[in-house]
Short mmCIF file of C-alpha atoms in Angstrom, two decimals:
data_model
loop_
_atom_site.label_atom_id
_atom_site.label_comp_id
_atom_site.label_asym_id
_atom_site.label_seq_id
_atom_site.Cartn_x
_atom_site.Cartn_y
_atom_site.Cartn_z
CA MET A 329 -1.48 13.02 43.41
CA ASN A 330 -4.52 12.26 41.28
CA ASN A 331 -5.25 8.93 40.77
CA ILE A 332 -3.53 6.31 39.51
CA LYS A 333 -4.08 5.52 35.35
CA VAL A 334 -1.90 3.24 34.11
CA LYS A 335 -0.48 0.67 36.62
CA VAL A 336 2.15 -1.89 35.29
CA LYS A 337 3.77 -4.85 36.63
CA ASP A 338 6.70 -6.41 36.32
CA LEU A 339 6.51 -6.12 32.09
CA SER A 340 9.14 -7.53 30.15
CA LEU A 341 9.69 -7.46 26.65
CA ARG A 342 11.91 -9.53 24.31
CA TYR A 343 13.03 -8.95 20.39
CA GLY A 344 13.51 -12.62 19.69
CA THR A 345 15.64 -13.57 22.24
CA ASN A 346 16.97 -9.62 22.45
CA LEU A 347 15.23 -8.62 26.53
CA ALA A 348 14.57 -5.22 25.60
CA LEU A 349 12.46 -3.72 28.89
CA LYS A 350 13.25 -5.54 32.29
CA ASN A 351 10.60 -6.05 34.62
CA ILE A 352 9.10 -2.35 34.47
CA THR A 353 7.15 -1.67 37.51
CA MET A 354 5.42 1.83 37.44
CA ASP A 355 2.45 3.90 38.25
CA ILE A 356 1.06 6.44 36.50
CA PRO A 357 -1.69 9.23 37.32
CA GLU A 358 -4.04 10.55 35.91
CA LYS A 359 -4.67 13.97 33.97
CA MET A 360 -1.11 14.33 34.66
CA VAL A 361 1.93 14.62 32.49
CA THR A 362 4.45 11.52 32.73
CA ALA A 363 7.87 11.89 31.06
CA PHE A 364 10.10 8.92 29.66
CA ILE A 365 13.53 10.29 29.48
CA GLY A 366 16.76 8.11 28.59
CA PRO A 367 19.71 7.63 26.01
CA SER A 368 18.30 5.84 22.46
CA GLY A 369 17.90 2.54 22.59
CA CYS A 370 16.76 2.43 26.55
CA GLY A 371 13.62 0.85 26.06
CA LYS A 372 11.67 4.05 26.67
CA SER A 373 9.68 4.36 23.01
CA THR A 374 9.04 0.40 23.16
CA PHE A 375 7.27 1.03 26.41
CA LEU A 376 5.44 3.67 25.70
CA ARG A 377 4.26 1.47 22.25
CA THR A 378 3.41 -1.76 25.02
CA LEU A 379 0.43 0.41 25.91
CA ASN A 380 -1.39 0.78 23.64
CA ARG A 381 0.02 -1.98 22.30
CA MET A 382 1.59 -1.16 19.15
CA ASN A 383 3.99 -3.96 19.40
CA ASP A 384 1.45 -6.12 18.35
CA LEU A 385 2.02 -5.57 15.23
CA ILE A 386 5.94 -6.78 15.36
CA ASP A 387 6.53 -9.88 14.71
CA ASN A 388 8.84 -12.00 17.18
CA VAL A 389 7.91 -9.33 20.14
CA THR A 390 7.02 -11.43 23.23
CA ILE A 391 5.19 -9.68 26.68
CA GLU A 392 5.17 -11.10 29.97
CA GLY A 393 3.68 -8.93 32.90
CA GLU A 394 0.67 -6.86 33.22
CA VAL A 395 -0.79 -3.53 32.26
CA TYR A 396 -3.47 -1.95 33.96
CA ILE A 397 -5.75 0.89 32.17
CA ASP A 398 -8.20 1.77 34.28
CA ASN A 399 -7.83 -1.41 36.42
CA ILE A 400 -8.58 -3.46 33.41
CA ASN A 401 -5.10 -5.38 32.46
CA ILE A 402 -4.62 -4.71 28.54
CA TYR A 403 -2.94 -7.91 27.84
CA ASP A 404 -6.20 -10.44 28.80
CA LYS A 405 -6.89 -12.53 26.03
CA ASN A 406 -9.95 -11.15 26.38
CA ILE A 407 -8.94 -7.47 25.32
CA ASP A 408 -10.30 -6.17 22.04
CA VAL A 409 -7.01 -4.20 20.53
CA VAL A 410 -9.30 -1.69 18.26
CA ASN A 411 -10.94 -0.68 21.58
CA LEU A 412 -7.66 0.07 23.74
CA ARG A 413 -6.49 1.91 21.15
CA LYS A 414 -9.74 4.24 21.17
CA LYS A 415 -8.90 5.21 24.56
CA VAL A 416 -5.01 5.04 23.66
CA GLY A 417 -4.04 6.96 21.44
CA MET A 418 -1.06 7.85 19.91
CA ILE A 419 1.08 11.06 18.08
CA PHE A 420 4.14 9.56 16.49
CA GLN A 421 7.90 11.12 16.59
CA LYS A 422 7.03 11.83 12.73
CA SER A 423 3.97 13.76 11.81
CA ASN A 424 2.17 11.37 10.03
CA PRO A 425 -1.14 12.93 8.34
CA PHE A 426 -2.84 11.67 5.93
CA ALA A 427 -2.82 12.23 2.32
CA LYS A 428 -5.93 13.78 2.43
CA SER A 429 -7.41 16.86 2.86
CA VAL A 430 -7.15 18.49 6.94
CA TYR A 431 -11.30 17.44 7.24
CA GLU A 432 -10.95 14.09 6.60
CA ASN A 433 -7.91 13.91 9.16
CA ILE A 434 -10.06 14.67 11.64
CA ALA A 435 -12.93 12.86 10.33
CA PHE A 436 -11.01 9.60 10.53
CA GLY A 437 -11.22 8.25 13.51
CA PRO A 438 -15.18 9.72 14.06
CA ARG A 439 -15.74 7.92 10.34
CA ILE A 440 -14.37 4.39 11.35
CA ASN A 441 -16.80 4.53 14.30
CA GLY A 442 -19.25 4.87 12.22
CA ILE A 443 -20.32 8.74 12.49
CA SER A 444 -21.36 9.52 9.24
CA GLN A 445 -24.00 12.50 9.83
CA LYS A 446 -21.93 15.42 8.60
CA SER A 447 -23.59 17.88 10.99
CA VAL A 448 -21.48 15.75 13.68
CA LEU A 449 -18.50 15.71 11.85
CA ASP A 450 -18.03 18.83 11.16
CA GLU A 451 -18.65 19.64 14.67
CA ILE A 452 -16.01 16.99 16.13
CA VAL A 453 -13.45 18.42 13.30
CA GLU A 454 -13.82 22.21 14.61
CA ARG A 455 -13.70 20.98 18.59
CA SER A 456 -10.74 18.56 18.32
CA LEU A 457 -8.81 21.34 15.92
CA LYS A 458 -9.77 23.97 18.65
CA GLN A 459 -8.22 21.88 21.03
CA ALA A 460 -5.18 20.85 18.97
CA ALA A 461 -4.88 24.78 18.57
CA ILE A 462 -4.70 24.87 15.36
CA TRP A 463 -7.80 26.23 14.09
CA ASP A 464 -7.57 29.43 13.70
CA GLU A 465 -4.38 28.21 11.30
CA VAL A 466 -6.56 25.73 9.21
CA LYS A 467 -10.11 26.47 9.64
CA ASP A 468 -10.30 28.60 6.07
CA ARG A 469 -8.46 25.38 4.32
CA LEU A 470 -9.82 22.20 5.76
CA PHE A 471 -9.91 20.62 2.41
CA ASN A 472 -6.86 21.48 1.50
CA SER A 473 -4.11 18.22 1.71
CA ALA A 474 -2.93 17.95 4.86
CA LEU A 475 0.46 17.17 3.77
CA SER A 476 0.73 21.41 2.30
CA LEU A 477 0.59 22.16 6.07
CA SER A 478 3.70 23.07 8.16
CA GLY A 479 5.27 19.73 10.01
CA GLY A 480 4.34 22.05 13.65
CA GLN A 481 1.35 21.83 12.25
CA GLN A 482 0.90 18.79 10.63
CA GLN A 483 1.96 17.33 14.01
CA ARG A 484 -1.26 19.39 15.74
CA ILE A 485 -3.51 18.36 12.92
CA CYS A 486 -2.11 14.30 14.59
CA ILE A 487 -2.56 15.20 17.70
CA ALA A 488 -6.55 16.88 16.66
CA ARG A 489 -7.13 13.66 14.74
CA SER A 490 -6.27 11.60 17.78
CA LEU A 491 -8.32 13.61 20.01
CA ALA A 492 -11.45 13.33 17.38
CA VAL A 493 -11.87 9.77 18.82
CA ASN A 494 -12.31 10.73 22.61
CA PRO A 495 -9.18 9.27 24.34
CA ASP A 496 -8.47 9.12 27.49
CA ILE A 497 -4.14 8.53 27.56
CA ILE A 498 -2.26 10.29 25.09
CA LEU A 499 0.83 8.89 24.42
CA MET A 500 3.72 10.47 22.73
CA ASP A 501 6.54 9.95 21.19
CA GLU A 502 9.23 12.55 20.81
CA PRO A 503 6.22 14.50 19.49
CA ALA A 504 8.42 17.40 18.78
CA SER A 505 12.28 16.64 18.12
CA ALA A 506 11.77 16.93 14.16
CA LEU A 507 10.15 20.38 15.11
CA ASP A 508 11.27 24.33 15.05
CA PRO A 509 11.84 25.82 18.50
CA ILE A 510 8.58 27.42 18.06
CA SER A 511 6.52 24.67 17.11
CA THR A 512 8.07 22.92 19.72
CA ALA A 513 6.81 25.64 22.46
CA LYS A 514 3.19 25.30 20.80
CA ILE A 515 3.18 21.81 21.41
CA GLU A 516 4.61 21.99 24.58
CA GLU A 517 2.05 25.25 25.43
CA LEU A 518 -0.43 22.43 23.69
CA ILE A 519 0.42 19.38 26.51
CA HIS A 520 -0.25 21.83 29.20
CA GLU A 521 -3.14 22.99 28.13
CA LEU A 522 -4.39 18.80 27.18
CA LYS A 523 -3.53 17.58 30.68
CA GLN A 524 -6.88 19.40 32.08
CA ASP A 525 -9.21 16.81 30.17
CA TYR A 526 -6.21 13.79 29.73
CA THR A 527 -3.69 11.28 30.75
CA ILE A 528 -0.54 12.04 28.96
CA ILE A 529 2.83 10.28 28.30
CA ILE A 530 5.73 11.55 26.25
CA VAL A 531 8.57 10.35 25.42
CA THR A 532 11.50 12.60 24.73
CA HIS A 533 15.11 13.04 24.79
CA ASN A 534 15.09 16.33 25.12
CA MET A 535 15.44 17.40 29.15
CA GLN A 536 14.97 20.83 29.09
CA GLN A 537 11.23 19.14 27.27
CA ALA A 538 10.88 17.14 29.91
CA ALA A 539 11.63 19.55 33.25
CA ARG A 540 8.90 22.36 31.61
CA THR A 541 6.08 20.05 30.56
CA SER A 542 6.32 17.29 32.81
CA ASP A 543 4.48 16.33 36.43
CA LEU A 544 6.35 13.48 36.34
CA THR A 545 9.75 11.87 34.89
CA ALA A 546 10.79 8.29 34.32
CA LEU A 547 14.58 7.52 33.11
CA PHE A 548 14.95 4.74 31.39
CA TYR A 549 18.14 2.88 30.66
CA MET A 550 19.25 -0.58 28.98
CA GLY A 551 15.59 -1.56 28.91
CA ASP A 552 15.16 -1.03 33.30
CA LEU A 553 13.30 1.49 34.65
CA VAL A 554 16.43 3.65 36.73
CA GLU A 555 14.28 6.03 38.32
CA MET A 556 10.70 7.40 38.69
CA ASN A 557 9.61 10.49 41.04
CA LYS A 558 7.89 14.04 40.54
CA THR A 559 10.02 16.25 37.81
CA GLU A 560 11.61 18.53 40.03
CA ILE A 561 12.99 16.23 41.98
CA ILE A 562 14.26 14.18 39.57
CA PHE A 563 16.07 17.24 38.02
CA SER A 564 16.88 19.03 41.22
CA ASN A 565 17.25 15.80 43.62
CA PRO A 566 17.88 12.14 42.07
CA ALA A 567 18.30 9.51 44.81
CA LYS A 568 20.05 7.83 42.32
CA LYS A 569 23.93 8.63 40.81
CA GLN A 570 22.95 7.16 37.48
CA THR A 571 19.93 9.48 37.71
CA GLU A 572 22.26 12.73 38.35
CA ASP A 573 24.82 11.53 36.09
CA TYR A 574 22.61 11.34 33.48
CA ILE A 575 20.35 14.61 33.90
CA SER A 576 24.06 16.21 34.17
CA GLY A 577 24.90 15.12 31.45
CA ARG A 578 27.70 12.46 32.25
CA PHE A 579 26.72 9.98 30.02
CA GLY A 580 23.55 9.09 26.95
CA MET B 18 47.59 -8.96 -23.53
CA ASN B 19 47.52 -5.75 -21.73
CA ARG B 20 45.07 -4.69 -19.63
CA ASN B 21 44.59 -0.90 -21.37
CA VAL B 22 43.80 -3.44 -24.70
CA LYS B 23 41.24 -5.58 -23.24
CA ASP B 24 39.66 -2.33 -21.48
CA THR B 25 39.18 -0.83 -25.02
CA ILE B 26 37.75 -4.05 -26.02
CA PHE B 27 35.15 -4.79 -23.65
CA GLU B 28 33.93 -0.75 -23.74
CA GLY B 29 33.91 -1.75 -27.61
CA LEU B 30 31.37 -4.60 -27.30
CA THR B 31 28.93 -2.80 -24.76
CA GLY B 32 29.21 0.30 -27.54
CA ILE B 33 28.02 -3.00 -30.14
CA SER B 34 24.91 -4.28 -27.99
CA VAL B 35 23.98 -1.16 -27.26
CA LEU B 36 23.34 -0.24 -31.08
CA LEU B 37 22.19 -3.39 -31.83
CA ILE B 38 19.64 -2.83 -29.59
CA ILE B 39 18.56 0.03 -31.10
CA PHE B 40 19.09 -1.17 -34.65
CA ILE B 41 16.46 -3.94 -33.62
CA ILE B 42 13.95 -1.53 -32.35
CA VAL B 43 14.42 1.24 -35.21
CA SER B 44 13.87 -1.95 -37.76
CA ILE B 45 10.61 -2.82 -36.37
CA LEU B 46 9.38 0.49 -35.76
CA ALA B 47 10.62 1.56 -39.45
CA ILE B 48 9.68 -1.58 -41.41
CA THR B 49 6.07 -2.01 -39.56
CA ILE B 50 5.17 2.32 -40.23
CA VAL B 51 6.39 2.38 -43.62
CA GLY B 52 4.35 -0.49 -44.61
CA GLY B 53 1.53 0.22 -42.38
CA TRP B 54 1.29 3.52 -42.41
CA PRO B 55 -0.04 4.43 -45.77
CA ASN B 56 -3.39 2.07 -45.56
CA LEU B 57 -4.34 3.13 -41.84
CA ASN B 58 -6.93 5.21 -42.27
CA TRP B 59 -10.61 5.26 -40.93
CA THR B 60 -12.08 2.58 -43.35
CA PHE B 61 -9.30 0.75 -42.72
CA LEU B 62 -10.34 0.88 -38.49
CA SER B 63 -14.07 0.75 -38.98
CA GLU B 64 -14.82 -1.61 -41.24
CA PHE B 65 -15.28 -5.74 -41.20
CA PRO B 66 -12.59 -7.45 -43.26
CA LYS B 67 -14.18 -8.05 -47.55
CA ASP B 68 -12.88 -9.78 -50.44
CA GLY B 69 -11.71 -13.34 -48.70
CA MET B 70 -9.89 -11.28 -46.42
CA THR B 71 -8.31 -9.36 -48.74
CA LYS B 72 -9.57 -6.01 -48.40
CA GLY B 73 -11.83 -4.22 -45.67
CA GLY B 74 -10.12 -3.64 -42.22
CA ILE B 75 -10.23 -5.13 -38.98
CA PHE B 76 -12.71 -3.29 -37.17
CA PRO B 77 -13.91 -6.62 -35.84
CA ALA B 78 -10.62 -7.44 -34.37
CA ILE B 79 -10.15 -4.02 -32.31
CA VAL B 80 -13.75 -4.73 -31.39
CA GLY B 81 -12.79 -8.53 -30.02
CA THR B 82 -9.76 -7.52 -28.17
CA ALA B 83 -11.06 -4.30 -26.87
CA VAL B 84 -13.81 -7.07 -25.50
CA MET B 85 -10.98 -9.65 -24.19
CA THR B 86 -9.20 -7.20 -22.37
CA ILE B 87 -12.11 -5.90 -20.29
CA ILE B 88 -13.05 -9.27 -19.29
CA MET B 89 -9.52 -10.10 -18.62
CA ALA B 90 -9.30 -6.58 -16.52
CA ILE B 91 -12.20 -7.41 -13.77
CA ALA B 92 -10.88 -10.73 -14.07
CA ALA B 93 -7.32 -11.05 -13.00
CA VAL B 94 -7.44 -7.00 -11.35
CA PRO B 95 -9.33 -7.57 -7.94
CA PHE B 96 -8.37 -11.01 -7.80
CA GLY B 97 -4.50 -9.94 -8.10
CA VAL B 98 -5.11 -7.00 -6.32
CA ILE B 99 -6.71 -8.76 -2.97
CA THR B 100 -3.59 -11.32 -3.50
CA ALA B 101 -1.19 -8.61 -3.69
CA ILE B 102 -2.49 -7.26 -0.20
CA TYR B 103 -1.77 -10.28 1.26
CA LEU B 104 1.40 -11.02 0.53
CA ALA B 105 2.07 -7.28 1.63
CA GLU B 106 -0.85 -6.88 4.64
CA TYR B 107 -0.84 -10.78 5.84
CA ALA B 108 1.19 -12.64 5.25
CA SER B 109 4.47 -12.28 7.52
CA GLU B 110 8.39 -12.58 6.58
CA LYS B 111 9.52 -15.92 7.13
CA SER B 112 5.16 -17.38 6.64
CA VAL B 113 5.74 -20.71 4.61
CA ILE B 114 2.65 -20.36 2.42
CA ALA B 115 3.93 -16.27 1.41
CA LYS B 116 6.91 -18.67 0.03
CA ILE B 117 4.31 -20.99 -2.01
CA ILE B 118 2.64 -18.17 -3.54
CA ARG B 119 5.42 -15.82 -4.08
CA PHE B 120 6.78 -19.11 -5.87
CA ALA B 121 3.69 -19.76 -7.77
CA VAL B 122 3.48 -16.44 -8.81
CA LYS B 123 7.34 -16.67 -10.33
CA THR B 124 6.43 -19.21 -11.67
CA LEU B 125 3.59 -18.58 -13.20
CA ALA B 126 5.45 -15.33 -15.29
CA VAL B 127 7.77 -17.97 -17.05
CA VAL B 128 5.39 -19.97 -17.71
CA PRO B 129 5.43 -20.23 -21.44
CA SER B 130 2.07 -18.98 -23.12
CA ILE B 131 0.94 -21.77 -25.31
CA ILE B 132 0.88 -23.93 -22.13
CA PHE B 133 -1.94 -21.39 -20.81
CA GLY B 134 -3.46 -21.90 -23.95
CA LEU B 135 -3.25 -25.45 -23.35
CA PHE B 136 -4.47 -25.02 -19.65
CA GLY B 137 -7.38 -23.03 -20.66
CA LEU B 138 -8.44 -25.41 -23.47
CA GLY B 139 -8.42 -28.04 -20.86
CA PHE B 140 -9.79 -26.49 -17.89
CA PHE B 141 -12.28 -23.99 -18.84
CA ILE B 142 -13.80 -25.63 -21.93
CA GLY B 143 -13.04 -29.13 -21.25
CA PHE B 144 -14.19 -28.85 -17.52
CA ILE B 145 -15.93 -26.24 -16.45
CA GLY B 146 -18.05 -25.37 -20.16
CA LYS B 147 -18.89 -29.18 -20.29
CA ASN B 148 -20.24 -29.96 -16.76
CA MET B 149 -21.64 -25.79 -17.47
CA ASP B 150 -22.77 -27.43 -20.74
CA GLY B 151 -24.21 -30.69 -18.62
CA LEU B 152 -25.91 -28.72 -15.78
CA LEU B 153 -27.83 -25.62 -17.71
CA ASN B 154 -28.34 -26.72 -21.11
CA GLY B 155 -28.86 -30.50 -20.76
CA GLY B 156 -25.95 -30.75 -22.32
CA GLU B 157 -26.75 -29.21 -25.73
CA LEU B 158 -23.39 -27.42 -26.55
CA ARG B 159 -22.61 -24.09 -25.44
CA TRP B 160 -20.03 -23.26 -23.19
CA GLY B 161 -17.58 -26.66 -23.67
CA GLN B 162 -16.45 -24.78 -26.71
CA PRO B 163 -14.18 -21.78 -27.34
CA ASN B 164 -15.64 -18.16 -26.48
CA ILE B 165 -14.57 -14.67 -25.51
CA LEU B 166 -15.54 -15.70 -21.70
CA TRP B 167 -13.05 -18.28 -21.84
CA ALA B 168 -10.00 -16.76 -23.43
CA SER B 169 -10.63 -13.93 -21.42
CA LEU B 170 -10.69 -15.88 -18.50
CA THR B 171 -7.20 -17.74 -19.94
CA MET B 172 -5.41 -13.97 -20.81
CA ALA B 173 -5.85 -13.55 -17.42
CA LEU B 174 -4.16 -16.44 -15.84
CA LEU B 175 -1.11 -15.30 -18.03
CA THR B 176 -1.17 -11.67 -16.95
CA LEU B 177 -1.99 -12.07 -12.99
CA PRO B 178 1.45 -12.03 -12.22
CA VAL B 179 2.10 -8.93 -13.78
CA VAL B 180 -0.83 -7.45 -11.73
CA ILE B 181 0.39 -8.96 -7.98
CA VAL B 182 3.71 -7.45 -8.51
CA SER B 183 3.00 -4.20 -9.56
CA VAL B 184 -0.21 -3.69 -7.09
CA GLU B 185 2.49 -5.37 -4.05
CA GLU B 186 5.01 -2.90 -4.63
CA ALA B 187 2.77 -0.05 -4.76
CA ILE B 188 1.43 -1.01 -1.11
CA ARG B 189 5.03 -1.58 -0.01
CA THR B 190 5.77 1.93 -0.84
CA ILE B 191 2.65 3.28 2.17
CA PRO B 192 5.16 3.80 4.61
CA ARG B 193 4.86 2.55 7.95
CA GLU B 194 3.73 5.26 9.68
CA MET B 195 0.55 5.95 7.91
CA ARG B 196 -0.72 1.91 9.05
CA GLU B 197 0.43 2.23 12.20
CA ALA B 198 -1.21 6.50 12.81
CA SER B 199 -4.56 4.84 11.38
CA LEU B 200 -4.52 1.56 13.30
CA ALA B 201 -3.75 4.02 16.80
CA LEU B 202 -6.93 5.55 15.63
CA GLY B 203 -8.79 2.48 16.60
CA ALA B 204 -9.24 1.35 12.76
CA THR B 205 -9.07 -2.26 12.25
CA LYS B 206 -6.94 -4.16 10.20
CA TRP B 207 -9.06 -3.93 6.93
CA GLN B 208 -10.54 -0.63 7.85
CA THR B 209 -6.28 0.69 7.49
CA ILE B 210 -6.18 -1.84 3.97
CA ARG B 211 -9.41 -0.45 2.46
CA LYS B 212 -8.90 3.09 3.41
CA VAL B 213 -5.30 4.48 3.88
CA VAL B 214 -3.98 1.02 2.05
CA LEU B 215 -5.82 1.13 -1.52
CA PRO B 216 -6.25 4.93 -1.95
CA GLY B 217 -2.37 5.60 -1.55
CA SER B 218 -1.93 2.34 -3.88
CA VAL B 219 -4.66 3.63 -6.74
CA SER B 220 -1.72 4.32 -9.21
CA GLY B 221 0.22 0.74 -8.94
CA ILE B 222 -2.74 -0.68 -8.95
CA LEU B 223 -3.78 1.67 -12.26
CA THR B 224 -0.09 0.33 -13.12
CA GLY B 225 -0.16 -3.28 -13.15
CA THR B 226 -3.80 -2.85 -14.51
CA ILE B 227 -2.39 -1.57 -17.87
CA LEU B 228 0.15 -3.60 -18.40
CA ALA B 229 -1.74 -6.43 -17.98
CA VAL B 230 -4.33 -5.10 -20.69
CA SER B 231 -1.23 -4.40 -22.49
CA ARG B 232 0.30 -7.78 -22.08
CA GLY B 233 -3.06 -9.69 -23.03
CA ALA B 234 -3.53 -7.31 -25.88
CA GLY B 235 -0.66 -8.86 -27.83
CA GLU B 236 -0.35 -12.07 -27.02
CA VAL B 237 -2.32 -15.25 -29.08
CA ALA B 238 -1.36 -18.03 -27.99
CA PRO B 239 -3.41 -18.55 -25.15
CA ILE B 240 -6.57 -17.40 -26.97
CA LEU B 241 -5.56 -19.85 -29.74
CA PHE B 242 -7.43 -22.37 -28.58
CA THR B 243 -9.62 -21.14 -26.06
CA GLY B 244 -11.45 -18.70 -28.26
CA ALA B 245 -10.16 -16.30 -31.03
CA ALA B 246 -11.84 -16.88 -34.85
CA TYR B 247 -10.21 -16.59 -38.18
CA PHE B 248 -13.24 -14.48 -39.38
CA LEU B 249 -16.77 -13.75 -38.03
CA SER B 250 -18.99 -11.87 -39.93
CA ASN B 251 -20.53 -10.68 -36.40
CA LEU B 252 -19.38 -9.04 -33.74
CA PRO B 253 -19.36 -11.07 -30.38
CA HIS B 254 -23.19 -10.82 -28.66
CA SER B 255 -22.60 -12.54 -25.96
CA LEU B 256 -20.09 -14.07 -23.56
CA SER B 257 -20.12 -17.58 -24.70
CA ASP B 258 -19.26 -16.23 -28.77
CA GLN B 259 -15.88 -16.34 -30.72
CA PHE B 260 -14.09 -13.62 -31.23
CA MET B 261 -10.99 -12.28 -34.16
CA SER B 262 -7.94 -10.78 -32.36
CA LEU B 263 -5.60 -8.37 -33.46
CA GLY B 264 -2.26 -10.86 -32.99
CA TYR B 265 -4.39 -13.48 -34.24
CA HIS B 266 -5.58 -11.49 -37.39
CA ILE B 267 -1.87 -10.91 -37.89
CA TYR B 268 -1.15 -14.90 -37.87
CA ILE B 269 -3.44 -15.67 -40.44
CA MET B 270 -3.06 -13.10 -42.65
CA SER B 271 0.32 -13.60 -42.71
CA THR B 272 0.04 -17.55 -42.53
CA GLN B 273 -3.45 -18.95 -43.91
CA SER B 274 -5.00 -16.38 -46.45
CA SER B 275 -5.45 -18.03 -50.02
CA ASN B 276 -3.07 -14.48 -51.40
CA VAL B 277 -0.52 -13.76 -48.85
CA ASP B 278 0.75 -11.12 -51.33
CA ALA B 279 -2.88 -9.20 -51.81
CA THR B 280 -3.00 -9.04 -47.59
CA GLN B 281 0.05 -7.46 -46.92
CA PRO B 282 -1.14 -4.70 -46.32
CA ILE B 283 -3.23 -5.66 -44.24
CA GLN B 284 -0.79 -6.98 -42.28
CA PHE B 285 1.27 -4.29 -41.61
CA ALA B 286 -1.51 -1.96 -40.54
CA THR B 287 -2.48 -4.39 -38.59
CA THR B 288 0.75 -4.74 -36.76
CA LEU B 289 1.37 -0.63 -36.96
CA VAL B 290 -2.55 -0.74 -34.91
CA LEU B 291 -1.52 -3.28 -32.61
CA LEU B 292 2.29 -1.88 -32.03
CA LEU B 293 0.85 1.52 -31.34
CA LEU B 294 -1.87 -0.02 -29.23
CA THR B 295 0.79 -2.08 -26.53
CA PHE B 296 3.09 0.91 -26.67
CA SER B 297 1.01 3.34 -26.04
CA LEU B 298 -0.44 1.83 -22.83
CA ASN B 299 2.98 0.71 -21.79
CA ALA B 300 3.87 4.28 -22.08
CA VAL B 301 1.47 5.03 -19.71
CA ALA B 302 2.21 2.26 -17.21
CA VAL B 303 5.83 3.87 -17.58
CA THR B 304 4.76 6.86 -16.39
CA LEU B 305 2.74 5.53 -13.52
CA ARG B 306 5.12 3.54 -12.31
CA TYR B 307 7.96 6.24 -12.35
CA ARG B 308 5.40 8.92 -10.27
CA ILE B 309 4.97 5.74 -7.61
CA ARG B 310 8.95 5.59 -7.52
CA LYS B 311 9.56 9.05 -6.98
CA LYS B 312 6.65 9.38 -4.47
CA ALA B 313 8.37 6.92 -2.80
CA LYS B 314 11.52 8.13 -1.98
#
């Protein structure tokens, strides 16, 4: 097993008084793919969004516990959330490119970090698009609107956009749930490529997708972490009855 | 009474109401066009009034209205946009301050325009202008009297709610996912507003501006005490000059003129110019707003 990248200790989250995550503790290894599965409303997306403090944007959320990334507690008072989010990129369920050109979408992150030299931006844009395996499809229309691309292409543009700020960790919130099977396969292939350089955490509804793409799988249910283990063990020989029931489709 | 009869009566009432409204708008247009069109020509638009304002054109009133609305927009739009950004992006739904601001904006929108005029007279001329004269001109009267700057600023206050409401509506149509995408890339809140939210709200800002301009171009009461002049032989050269305005020109031509009958063609033609101006500005605003709403869906 690789080094631990993310260490979560006793994390609880409330929406108002409603307890949405209950004392989650888990270790997420570096440069591997960790999948979160579970029925709708089980807390897996909410948990994912605690890892880049995206829940901070919602009124009424209270969080207890600690999340260490590279041994630094990201909920410490002195943490700069802006820097945290540069290090922890996020891909959303619905692809959300900006209403700008492909080039400007990718250059957005570098630009807000103060990079304005055209040659440097060109290089970042090309490298990021290549990493996201979409360079060949868009290299002739870099200055067309990103919204003119297909859904699957838009999602890979979003991945490239997030790679352009050099994150260590990429959070993916059901990145392929709105895509057709071919686009989904491309995204999964890409996840496989990216894990050589990045720690990837993916939330998915699709258990086959978790089985295909991930090294580790964690099952959430009603705000609890039910079980977490190597993916092949979760899918062949889970320790808990609840896990077995869920992956065999008996509930959820 | 039979239910069907009631139904028919009510349907008839709705029909009459609709017809009445159409009748009113058609009458206004017809009377103005019939009375004004024959007198509308290039000379009328490009010349100063002549012969005790019974002849000649309305050029200074057109220029005055244009300059006043431009200064008004320069003041009202940035202020309105910043307020709208605060309401849409910074204030939480439950915040007391946001509720107070919303209440203030709504109240401002229903304050009678003559009250704005009196406020402008008291605040801009009586207070700010007088004090400026005291500090800058050694008490010599320059800013402490009606001028185009105070009139424009008074008008800006009147149109501020229009700008705030339009811009806030446009900002709220930017999907949350767009903001999250930007924040997740490590953008600060301000970077997100500047690079994602505002560029996406440009048409809303434009709509607000145009609605404000079309409202301001037609109003008379706020400028009555604050800067509009009966007749000027020159165009305004500085912000401390008075100006002529289309709406005010119509008012004085129909009430203060030495020979009301002789000026009737001028009144009609001036009214037609003002109507055409405000209608076309509104048409542009409505089109823009329609596009925003379509995009939001």
